[in-house]
Coordinates of C-alpha atoms in Angstrom, one line a residue:
Chain R
X1 CA 29.3 -11.2 74.6
X2 CA 32.7 -10.0 74.2
X3 CA 31.8 -7.4 71.5
X4 CA 29.0 -5.9 73.2
X5 CA 31.2 -2.9 74.9
X6 CA 32.6 -2.2 71.3
X7 CA 28.8 -2.0 69.9
X8 CA 27.9 0.4 72.6
X9 CA 30.7 2.8 72.1
X10 CA 30.1 2.8 68.3
X11 CA 26.4 3.6 68.6
X12 CA 27.7 6.4 71.1
X13 CA 30.1 7.9 68.5
X14 CA 27.6 7.6 65.8
X15 CA 25.5 10.4 67.6
X16 CA 27.7 13.4 66.8
X17 CA 26.9 16.6 68.3
X18 CA 26.1 17.5 64.4
X19 CA 23.2 14.7 64.3
X20 CA 21.9 15.6 68.2
X21 CA 21.8 19.6 67.1
X22 CA 19.6 18.2 63.7
X23 CA 17.3 16.2 65.9
X24 CA 16.6 18.8 68.0
X25 CA 16.3 21.3 65.3
X26 CA 13.7 19.1 63.6
X27 CA 11.9 18.2 66.7
X28 CA 11.2 21.7 67.6
X29 CA 8.0 22.6 66.0
X30 CA 7.9 26.5 66.9
X31 CA 11.3 27.0 65.5
X32 CA 10.1 25.1 62.1
X33 CA 6.7 27.4 61.8
X34 CA 8.8 30.2 62.4
X35 CA 11.3 29.1 59.9
X36 CA 9.1 28.4 57.1
X37 CA 7.0 31.6 57.6
X38 CA 10.3 33.6 57.7
X39 CA 11.4 32.0 54.5
X40 CA 7.9 32.4 53.0
X41 CA 8.1 36.0 53.7
X42 CA 11.7 36.6 52.7
X43 CA 10.9 34.6 49.3
X44 CA 7.8 36.8 48.6
X45 CA 10.0 39.8 49.2
X46 CA 12.9 38.7 47.0
X47 CA 11.0 37.5 44.3
X48 CA 8.2 40.3 44.6
X49 CA 8.4 41.6 40.7
X50 CA 7.9 37.8 39.6
X51 CA 4.8 37.1 41.8
X52 CA 3.0 40.2 40.4
X53 CA 3.2 42.5 37.5
X54 CA 1.7 45.3 39.4
X55 CA 3.7 48.1 40.6
X56 CA 3.3 49.1 44.1
X57 CA 3.3 52.9 43.4
X58 CA 1.2 52.9 39.9
X59 CA -2.0 54.6 41.0
X60 CA -5.4 53.9 39.1
X61 CA -8.2 56.4 40.3
X62 CA -10.6 54.6 38.1
X63 CA -10.2 51.5 40.4
X64 CA -10.0 52.7 43.9
X65 CA -10.7 50.4 47.0
X66 CA -11.4 47.3 45.1
X67 CA -12.1 44.5 47.4
X68 CA -10.1 41.5 47.8
X69 CA -10.8 38.2 45.9
X70 CA -13.1 36.6 48.7
X71 CA -15.3 39.5 48.5
X72 CA -18.3 40.5 46.2
X73 CA -17.1 42.6 43.5
X74 CA -13.6 41.8 43.4
X75 CA -11.2 42.2 40.2
X76 CA -9.3 39.2 39.4
X77 CA -6.3 41.5 38.3
X78 CA -6.0 42.6 41.9
X79 CA -6.1 39.5 43.8
X80 CA -6.0 41.6 47.5
X81 CA -7.9 44.5 45.9
X82 CA -6.6 48.1 45.7
X83 CA -6.5 51.1 48.3
X84 CA -7.6 54.5 48.3
X85 CA -5.4 55.6 45.3
X86 CA -6.0 52.6 43.2
X87 CA -2.8 50.6 44.0
X88 CA -2.7 47.1 43.7
X89 CA -2.9 46.0 47.3
X90 CA -1.0 42.5 46.8
X91 CA 2.0 44.2 45.2
X92 CA 2.4 46.8 47.9
X93 CA 2.2 44.0 50.5
X94 CA 5.1 42.0 48.7
X95 CA 7.1 45.1 48.2
X96 CA 6.4 46.1 51.9
X97 CA 8.0 42.6 53.0
X98 CA 11.1 44.1 51.5
X99 CA 11.0 47.3 53.6
X100 CA 10.5 45.2 56.9
X101 CA 12.8 42.7 56.3
X102 CA 15.5 45.4 55.4
X103 CA 15.0 47.4 58.2
X104 CA 14.7 44.1 60.5
X105 CA 18.1 43.0 59.4
X106 CA 20.2 46.2 59.1
X107 CA 18.7 47.5 62.3
X108 CA 19.8 44.4 64.1
X109 CA 23.4 44.1 62.5
X110 CA 24.0 48.0 63.5
X111 CA 22.3 47.5 67.1
X112 CA 24.2 44.1 67.3
X113 CA 27.8 45.5 66.5
X114 CA 27.5 48.1 69.1
X115 CA 25.8 46.2 71.8
X116 CA 28.3 43.2 71.3
X117 CA 31.2 45.3 71.4
X118 CA 30.0 46.9 74.2
X119 CA 28.6 43.9 76.1
X120 CA 32.0 42.0 75.4
X121 CA 34.3 44.5 76.5
X122 CA 32.2 44.9 79.8
X123 CA 32.2 41.2 80.4
X124 CA 35.5 40.5 79.4
X125 CA 37.6 43.4 81.1
X126 CA 35.1 43.8 84.1
X127 CA 36.2 46.9 86.6
X128 CA 36.0 50.1 85.2
X129 CA 35.2 49.3 81.7
X130 CA 32.2 47.4 83.2
X131 CA 31.3 50.1 85.1
X132 CA 31.4 52.6 82.0
X133 CA 29.3 49.8 79.8
X134 CA 26.7 49.4 82.6
X135 CA 26.3 53.2 82.8
X136 CA 25.7 53.6 79.1
X137 CA 23.2 50.8 79.2
X138 CA 21.2 52.5 82.0
X139 CA 21.2 55.5 80.3
X140 CA 20.0 53.7 77.1
X141 CA 17.3 52.1 79.0
X142 CA 16.1 55.3 80.5
X143 CA 15.5 56.8 77.1
X144 CA 12.0 56.4 75.9
X145 CA 12.7 54.7 72.3
X146 CA 9.5 55.5 70.9
X147 CA 9.8 59.3 71.7
X148 CA 13.3 59.6 71.0
X149 CA 13.0 58.0 67.4
X150 CA 9.9 59.8 66.7
X151 CA 11.8 63.4 67.9
X152 CA 14.7 62.4 65.4
X153 CA 13.0 61.5 62.6
X154 CA 10.8 64.4 62.7
X155 CA 13.9 66.7 62.9
X156 CA 16.1 64.9 60.2
X157 CA 13.0 63.8 57.9
X158 CA 11.7 60.4 57.5
X159 CA 13.4 58.2 55.2
X160 CA 14.2 54.4 55.2
X161 CA 18.3 55.2 56.1
X162 CA 17.0 57.6 59.1
X163 CA 14.5 55.0 60.5
X164 CA 17.3 52.3 60.4
X165 CA 20.2 54.2 61.7
X166 CA 18.0 55.7 64.6
X167 CA 16.6 52.3 65.5
X168 CA 20.0 50.9 65.0
X169 CA 21.8 53.2 67.6
X170 CA 18.9 53.0 69.8
X171 CA 18.3 48.9 69.9
X172 CA 21.5 47.9 71.2
X173 CA 20.8 47.3 74.8
X174 CA 19.8 43.9 74.8
X175 CA 22.8 43.0 72.9
X176 CA 24.8 44.7 75.5
X177 CA 23.0 43.1 78.7
X178 CA 23.1 39.6 77.1
X179 CA 26.5 39.4 75.7
X180 CA 28.1 41.0 79.2
X181 CA 26.5 38.5 81.1
X182 CA 27.5 35.3 78.7
X183 CA 30.9 36.5 78.5
X184 CA 31.1 37.1 82.4
X185 CA 30.3 33.3 82.7
X186 CA 33.1 32.0 80.5
X187 CA 35.6 34.5 81.1
X188 CA 37.2 32.5 83.9
X189 CA 36.9 29.1 82.5
X190 CA 40.1 26.9 82.1
X191 CA 40.0 27.3 78.2
X192 CA 40.3 30.8 78.4
X193 CA 43.0 30.6 81.2
X194 CA 44.9 28.3 79.0
X195 CA 45.0 30.6 76.0
X196 CA 46.0 33.3 78.3
X197 CA 48.8 31.2 79.7
X198 CA 50.3 30.2 76.4
X199 CA 50.4 33.9 75.5
X200 CA 47.3 34.8 73.2
X201 CA 46.6 38.2 72.3
X202 CA 43.5 39.6 73.9
X203 CA 41.9 40.1 70.4
X204 CA 42.8 36.5 69.6
X205 CA 41.1 35.4 72.8
X206 CA 38.1 37.3 72.3
X207 CA 37.8 36.4 68.6
X208 CA 38.6 32.5 69.0
X209 CA 38.0 31.5 72.7
X210 CA 35.2 33.9 73.7
X211 CA 33.0 34.6 70.6
X212 CA 32.6 31.2 69.4
X213 CA 31.1 30.1 72.6
X214 CA 28.4 33.1 73.0
X215 CA 27.3 33.3 69.4
X216 CA 24.3 31.2 70.0
X217 CA 23.1 33.9 72.4
X218 CA 24.0 36.6 69.9
X219 CA 22.0 34.9 67.3
X220 CA 18.8 34.7 69.6
X221 CA 19.1 38.3 70.7
X222 CA 19.5 39.3 66.9
X223 CA 16.4 37.6 65.9
X224 CA 14.4 39.3 68.9
X225 CA 16.0 42.6 68.1
X226 CA 15.0 42.0 64.4
X227 CA 11.1 41.5 65.4
X228 CA 11.5 44.5 68.0
X229 CA 12.9 46.9 65.2
X230 CA 10.0 45.9 62.8
X231 CA 7.3 46.4 64.8
X232 CA 8.9 49.7 65.8
X233 CA 9.4 50.7 62.2
X234 CA 5.6 50.0 61.2
X235 CA 4.4 52.0 64.7
X236 CA 6.4 55.0 63.7
X237 CA 5.5 55.1 60.1
X238 CA 1.8 54.6 61.3
X239 CA 2.2 57.7 63.3
X240 CA 3.4 59.5 60.2
X241 CA 7.2 60.1 61.7
X242 CA 8.9 57.0 59.8
X243 CA 9.1 55.7 56.5
X244 CA 7.4 58.2 54.4
X245 CA 4.7 57.8 51.8
X246 CA 4.4 56.4 48.6
X247 CA 6.9 53.8 50.0
X248 CA 4.5 50.6 50.5
X249 CA 5.5 50.3 54.4
X250 CA 3.0 47.5 56.1
X251 CA 2.9 50.6 59.1
X252 CA 2.0 53.1 56.5
X253 CA -0.7 50.9 54.8
X254 CA -2.6 50.6 58.3
X255 CA -2.0 54.3 58.6
X256 CA -3.4 54.9 55.4
X257 CA -6.2 52.3 55.5
X258 CA -7.5 53.5 59.1
X259 CA -9.6 56.5 57.7
X260 CA -11.7 53.9 55.7
X261 CA -11.5 50.8 58.3
X262 CA -15.3 51.4 59.0
X263 CA -16.3 50.2 55.4
X264 CA -13.2 48.4 54.4
X265 CA -11.7 46.7 57.2
X266 CA -9.5 44.5 54.9
X267 CA -7.5 47.6 54.3
X268 CA -6.2 47.3 58.1
X269 CA -6.4 43.5 58.3
X270 CA -4.1 42.6 55.4
X271 CA -1.3 44.3 56.3
X272 CA -1.9 44.0 59.9
X273 CA -1.8 40.1 59.9
X274 CA 1.3 40.2 57.5
X275 CA 3.1 42.3 60.1
X276 CA 1.8 40.0 63.0
X277 CA 2.7 36.7 60.8
X278 CA 6.4 37.8 60.2
X279 CA 7.2 39.0 63.8
X280 CA 5.3 36.0 65.0
X281 CA 7.5 33.8 63.1
X282 CA 11.0 35.7 64.0
X283 CA 10.1 35.3 67.8
X284 CA 9.2 31.5 67.2
X285 CA 12.6 31.2 65.3
X286 CA 14.6 33.1 68.3
X287 CA 12.7 30.9 71.2
X288 CA 13.3 27.9 69.0
X289 CA 17.0 28.7 68.4
X290 CA 17.3 29.4 72.3
X291 CA 15.6 26.0 73.3
X292 CA 17.8 24.0 70.9
X293 CA 21.0 25.6 71.5
X294 CA 21.0 26.3 75.4
X295 CA 17.8 23.5 76.5
X296 CA 18.7 24.3 80.4
X297 CA 17.6 28.2 79.5
X298 CA 13.9 27.1 78.4
X299 CA 11.4 29.1 80.4
Chain U
X1 CA 21.8 49.2 103.3
X2 CA 22.7 52.4 103.2
X3 CA 26.0 52.3 101.4
X4 CA 23.9 50.2 98.7
X5 CA 21.1 53.0 98.8
X6 CA 23.6 55.7 98.5
X7 CA 25.2 54.3 95.4
X8 CA 22.2 53.4 93.7
X9 CA 20.9 56.7 94.2
X10 CA 24.2 58.3 92.9
X11 CA 23.6 56.0 89.7
X12 CA 20.5 57.1 89.2
X13 CA 21.3 61.2 89.4
X14 CA 24.4 60.5 87.0
X15 CA 22.0 58.6 84.6
X16 CA 19.4 61.6 84.8
X17 CA 21.9 64.1 84.3
X18 CA 23.5 62.3 81.1
X19 CA 19.7 61.9 79.8
X20 CA 18.9 65.5 80.4
X21 CA 22.2 66.5 78.4
X22 CA 21.1 64.0 75.5
X23 CA 17.6 65.2 75.4
X24 CA 18.8 68.9 75.2
X25 CA 21.6 68.1 72.4
X26 CA 19.3 65.9 70.5
X27 CA 17.0 68.9 69.5
X28 CA 19.4 71.1 69.0
X29 CA 21.7 69.1 66.8
X30 CA 18.8 69.8 63.9
X31 CA 20.0 73.2 63.1
X32 CA 18.9 76.9 64.2
X33 CA 15.8 76.5 66.1
X34 CA 15.1 80.2 65.6
X35 CA 14.8 79.6 61.7
X36 CA 12.2 76.9 62.2
X37 CA 10.6 79.1 64.6
X38 CA 10.4 82.4 62.3
X39 CA 8.4 80.5 59.5
X40 CA 9.2 80.4 55.7
X41 CA 8.6 84.1 55.2
X42 CA 10.9 85.4 57.6
X43 CA 13.8 87.8 57.0
X44 CA 17.3 87.5 58.2
X45 CA 16.5 90.4 60.9
X46 CA 13.4 88.5 62.0
X47 CA 15.4 85.2 62.6
X48 CA 18.0 87.3 64.7
X49 CA 15.4 88.9 66.8
X50 CA 13.7 85.6 67.5
X51 CA 17.0 84.3 68.4
X52 CA 17.8 87.2 70.9
X53 CA 14.3 86.8 72.2
X54 CA 14.7 82.9 72.8
X55 CA 18.3 83.1 73.7
X56 CA 19.4 80.8 71.0
X57 CA 22.6 83.4 70.2
X58 CA 24.1 82.4 73.5
X59 CA 26.9 79.5 73.6
X60 CA 25.1 75.8 73.9
X61 CA 26.5 75.1 77.2
X62 CA 25.0 78.3 78.7
X63 CA 21.4 77.6 77.2
X64 CA 22.0 74.2 78.7
X65 CA 22.8 75.0 82.2
X66 CA 20.3 77.6 82.2
X67 CA 17.7 75.2 80.9
X68 CA 18.7 72.7 83.3
X69 CA 18.6 75.2 86.2
X70 CA 15.2 76.0 85.4
X71 CA 14.4 72.5 84.9
X72 CA 15.3 71.5 88.2
X73 CA 13.1 74.5 89.9
X74 CA 10.2 73.3 87.5
X75 CA 10.2 75.8 84.9
X76 CA 10.6 74.2 81.4
X77 CA 10.2 77.2 79.7
X78 CA 7.0 78.2 77.4
X79 CA 5.7 75.9 74.6
X80 CA 6.2 77.6 71.3
X81 CA 2.8 76.5 69.9
X82 CA 0.5 77.0 73.1
X83 CA 2.4 80.1 74.7
X84 CA 1.7 78.7 77.9
X85 CA 4.3 77.4 80.7
X86 CA 5.5 73.7 79.7
X87 CA 5.2 72.6 83.0
X88 CA 1.6 73.5 83.3
X89 CA 0.7 71.7 80.2
X90 CA 2.5 68.4 81.2
X91 CA 0.8 68.6 84.6
X92 CA -2.5 68.8 82.9
X93 CA -2.1 65.9 80.7
X94 CA 0.3 63.4 83.0
X95 CA -2.8 62.5 85.0
X96 CA -4.3 60.8 82.1
X97 CA -1.0 59.2 80.9
X98 CA -0.5 57.8 84.8
X99 CA -4.1 56.6 85.3
X100 CA -3.5 54.5 81.9
X101 CA -0.3 53.5 83.1
X102 CA -1.5 52.1 86.3
X103 CA -4.9 50.3 84.7
X104 CA -2.5 48.8 82.2
X105 CA 0.0 47.5 84.9
X106 CA -2.6 46.2 87.0
X107 CA -4.1 44.7 84.3
X108 CA -0.9 43.0 83.0
X109 CA -0.3 41.6 86.4
X110 CA -4.1 40.3 87.1
X111 CA -3.7 38.4 83.9
X112 CA -0.1 37.3 83.8
X113 CA 0.6 36.2 87.1
X114 CA -2.5 33.8 87.6
X115 CA -1.8 32.7 84.1
X116 CA 1.7 31.9 84.9
X117 CA 1.0 30.4 88.2
X118 CA -1.6 28.1 86.7
X119 CA 1.0 27.1 83.8
X120 CA 3.7 26.2 86.0
X121 CA 1.7 24.2 88.3
X122 CA 0.6 21.7 85.2
X123 CA 3.4 22.2 82.9
X124 CA 2.4 21.3 79.1
X125 CA -1.3 21.3 80.1
X126 CA -4.1 23.1 78.0
X127 CA -3.6 26.0 80.7
X128 CA 0.1 25.9 80.0
X129 CA -0.3 26.0 76.3
X130 CA -3.0 28.6 76.1
X131 CA -0.6 30.8 78.3
X132 CA 2.2 30.4 76.1
X133 CA -0.1 31.2 73.0
X134 CA -1.5 34.3 74.6
X135 CA 2.4 35.4 75.5
X136 CA 3.5 34.5 72.1
X137 CA 0.8 36.2 70.2
X138 CA 1.2 39.3 72.4
X139 CA 4.8 39.7 71.5
X140 CA 4.3 39.7 68.1
X141 CA 0.7 41.7 68.1
X142 CA 1.9 45.6 66.6
X143 CA -0.1 47.5 69.4
X144 CA -1.3 50.2 67.1
X145 CA -3.1 47.5 65.0
X146 CA -4.7 45.7 68.0
X147 CA -6.1 49.3 68.9
X148 CA -7.8 49.6 65.6
X149 CA -9.1 46.1 65.5
X150 CA -10.4 46.6 69.0
X151 CA -12.1 50.0 67.6
X152 CA -13.6 48.2 64.7
X153 CA -15.0 45.3 67.0
X154 CA -16.1 47.1 70.1
X155 CA -16.9 50.7 69.1
X156 CA -18.0 50.0 65.5
X157 CA -19.5 46.8 65.3
X158 CA -20.9 46.0 68.7
X159 CA -20.9 49.7 69.6
X160 CA -20.2 48.6 73.5
X161 CA -17.1 51.2 74.0
X162 CA -16.3 54.8 73.2
X163 CA -13.5 54.9 70.4
X164 CA -11.7 57.8 71.6
X165 CA -11.8 60.5 74.6
X166 CA -11.1 60.0 78.2
X167 CA -14.4 61.5 79.9
X168 CA -15.3 58.3 81.5
X169 CA -13.6 55.0 83.0
X170 CA -15.2 53.1 79.8
X171 CA -12.9 55.3 77.7
X172 CA -10.0 53.7 79.4
X173 CA -11.1 50.0 78.8
X174 CA -9.7 49.5 75.3
X175 CA -6.4 51.4 75.9
X176 CA -5.6 49.8 79.1
X177 CA -6.2 46.1 77.4
X178 CA -3.9 47.0 74.7
X179 CA -1.4 48.8 76.5
X180 CA -1.5 45.9 79.1
X181 CA -1.4 43.2 76.8
X182 CA 1.9 44.6 75.5
X183 CA 3.5 44.3 79.1
X184 CA 1.8 40.8 79.8
X185 CA 3.9 38.2 78.0
X186 CA 7.2 39.2 79.7
X187 CA 5.5 38.9 83.3
X188 CA 3.7 35.8 82.3
X189 CA 6.9 34.2 81.2
X190 CA 9.1 35.4 84.3
X191 CA 6.0 34.2 86.6
X192 CA 6.0 30.7 85.2
X193 CA 9.7 30.2 85.3
X194 CA 9.8 31.6 88.8
X195 CA 7.0 29.3 90.0
X196 CA 8.7 26.1 88.2
X197 CA 12.0 26.9 89.7
X198 CA 10.7 27.3 93.4
X199 CA 8.0 24.6 93.0
X200 CA 11.2 22.1 92.8
X201 CA 12.9 23.7 95.8
X202 CA 13.7 21.6 99.0
X203 CA 11.7 24.0 101.3
X204 CA 8.1 23.3 99.2
X205 CA 8.8 19.4 99.7
X206 CA 9.2 20.1 103.5
X207 CA 6.1 22.4 103.4
X208 CA 4.2 19.4 101.7
X209 CA 6.0 16.7 103.7
X210 CA 4.4 18.5 107.0
X211 CA 1.2 18.1 105.6
X212 CA 0.5 22.2 104.5
X213 CA -2.5 22.3 102.1
X214 CA -2.0 22.5 98.2
X215 CA -3.1 26.2 98.3
X216 CA -1.4 27.2 101.4
X217 CA 1.9 25.7 99.5
X218 CA 1.4 27.4 96.4
X219 CA 0.5 30.9 97.4
X220 CA 2.0 31.1 100.9
X221 CA 5.3 29.4 100.1
X222 CA 5.9 29.3 96.5
X223 CA 4.8 32.3 95.3
X224 CA 6.0 34.9 97.7
X225 CA 9.3 33.6 96.8
X226 CA 8.6 33.6 92.9
X227 CA 6.9 37.1 92.8
X228 CA 9.9 39.2 93.8
X229 CA 11.8 39.0 90.1
X230 CA 8.3 40.0 88.7
X231 CA 8.0 43.1 91.2
X232 CA 11.4 44.5 89.6
X233 CA 10.2 43.5 86.0
X234 CA 6.7 45.4 86.8
X235 CA 8.6 48.6 87.5
X236 CA 10.6 48.2 84.5
X237 CA 7.5 47.4 82.3
X238 CA 5.6 50.3 84.1
X239 CA 8.5 52.9 83.0
X240 CA 8.6 51.4 79.5
X241 CA 4.9 51.7 79.3
X242 CA 4.9 55.5 80.1
X243 CA 7.0 56.2 77.2
X244 CA 5.3 53.5 75.0
X245 CA 2.0 55.1 76.0
X246 CA 2.4 57.6 72.5
X247 CA 1.1 55.2 70.5
X248 CA -1.8 53.9 72.5
X249 CA -2.9 57.4 73.4
X250 CA -2.5 58.6 69.5
X251 CA -4.8 55.6 68.3
X252 CA -7.5 56.3 71.2
X253 CA -7.2 60.1 70.9
X254 CA -6.3 59.9 74.7
X255 CA -5.2 63.6 75.4
X256 CA -2.3 62.7 77.8
X257 CA 1.3 63.3 78.1
X258 CA 1.9 60.8 75.4
X259 CA -0.4 62.5 72.8
X260 CA 1.1 65.7 73.9
X261 CA 4.3 64.3 72.9
X262 CA 3.4 63.4 69.8
X263 CA 1.6 66.3 68.8
X264 CA 4.3 68.6 70.0
X265 CA 7.2 66.7 67.9
X266 CA 4.8 67.2 64.7
X267 CA 5.0 71.0 65.6
X268 CA 8.3 71.3 66.4
X269 CA 7.6 72.7 69.8
X270 CA 11.2 71.9 71.2
X271 CA 10.7 72.8 74.8
X272 CA 7.9 70.4 75.1
X273 CA 9.5 67.9 73.4
X274 CA 12.7 68.2 75.6
X275 CA 10.9 68.3 78.9
X276 CA 8.5 65.3 78.2
X277 CA 11.5 63.0 77.0
X278 CA 13.5 64.2 80.5
X279 CA 10.2 63.7 82.1
X280 CA 9.5 60.1 80.9
X281 CA 13.0 59.3 81.2
X282 CA 12.9 60.4 85.0
X283 CA 9.8 58.0 85.7
X284 CA 11.8 55.2 84.2
X285 CA 14.7 56.0 86.4
X286 CA 12.5 56.4 89.5
X287 CA 10.6 53.3 89.0
X288 CA 14.1 51.1 88.6
X289 CA 15.7 53.0 91.5
X290 CA 12.6 52.1 93.9
X291 CA 12.2 48.3 92.7
X292 CA 16.1 47.9 93.2
X293 CA 16.0 49.1 96.5
X294 CA 12.8 47.6 97.6
X295 CA 14.9 44.3 96.3
X296 CA 17.8 44.8 98.1
X297 CA 15.7 45.3 101.3
X298 CA 14.2 42.0 100.8
X299 CA 17.1 40.3 99.5
X300 CA 20.2 40.7 101.7
X301 CA 22.6 39.0 98.9
X302 CA 21.9 41.9 96.5
X303 CA 23.3 44.5 98.7
X304 CA 26.6 43.1 99.0
X305 CA 26.8 41.7 95.2

């Protein structure tokens, strides 16, 4: 009877925070599903040259619009068929995943840096800094994203770099809003005051006391903005003012397939489903991470 | 209340002013508009003449103040392409975009609020799961692709609805669904979260304890409180939708202001693009201002905070 208390203490100790986090991670099906698809798409993008020996740019006018493998008249060397210029659709889809993932990650990084800097400064310093940041956020929200990006791309020419830069400089609003309120919630807590009391510099407080405690929220917003950027790039390319042909962008593939969608609907269904699945996966991952790291904010 | 309203109005005016500077300078960053207007075979003398005619030879600040002053009086200059006053062009097209925006937000609210309430009443039920699935799918669905798929199904296969144009109300059905579905997930999630919170509140228990019927508790006591944040979100979504209508109008060839913006951007028609960016921004600023004022009026805590 005497050793019962020690056993309970041990059993409590064995449940480390890490183990608890792992348990939550692997119990969340949405998160696992999202992660699995994202890893699959990332692998397809990374190993595209190994998965297909076809080039996404090589045209073959004698083999135009071959149907995919599940339809009659398909060609075994083109599993997903060919487009109106006879380019292998599977190769374009795989290399297109590179474009989407690249746009998503780099845009989220650029806008993440801008938005986090602004939000953390506003939340930590408050007062005039906060007023200025709130004003900038308001201005940014008032600008219609699609219209402004279309206009800039039309003026400066459509290229991958321009699209990434435009979206990176436009999509920082959610980072700023979330970081601002997260930092505000913790800036008055004891450990921040303790760091101030022992004379830590502002940089040190922000980097080693504040940032580790808001990084979860940052990662969640990053996934959401990544998905947002991928959808916007596809929409811009679809409207003809994003990434330019012959780049294998999924939005561009849908735009090019649009003319033939009456007779060859798979030309738009294949890249459309790919786009839908990728964005769905990233969103599920983001929602899942939020549930796992902040179960109280589940909604 | 008055102090809050004045402060909020001041912010709105300042934001509008900043947006006007941005939309003006953005389109003058790209180099000399006279060169692109003159075309490829123009001589230097042609470009200089055009520059003088449109006033591009003046300092940018002078051009800006001139543009803003006229814009405040409803004069946005003349379209380079149509050779018509931009204000008239936009006024013509805006009614279609507004109709679409109002239909879409109504569609979003009419589907999202009942779904959100039903999901909150029975968490983890089939209804809740379906609502969650619809909202997750809606957030991931590329609206231009959704539009195309709808055209293939309803216009081409079933021949039920017209694929393009804006002549009758039937032309607005598919654009409304596509644009509305874009706004639905956020509204649904907020309604559900708000209802879940409110349904656990003490006053709901009190209402049940005193014997109020389930329907009365749900709609009279709970929904009225949970709906307040939904109203302000809808205002924000409506602002985003007008700006986002470009994509939907392009797919369905709905000749509204968004379609005009897309065409004008392709034609480098600067006065039209500038005016449209400013007008869409103003709509967003106006909607959020109105919703903030309405919220402050409904909830005194906001006025002080």
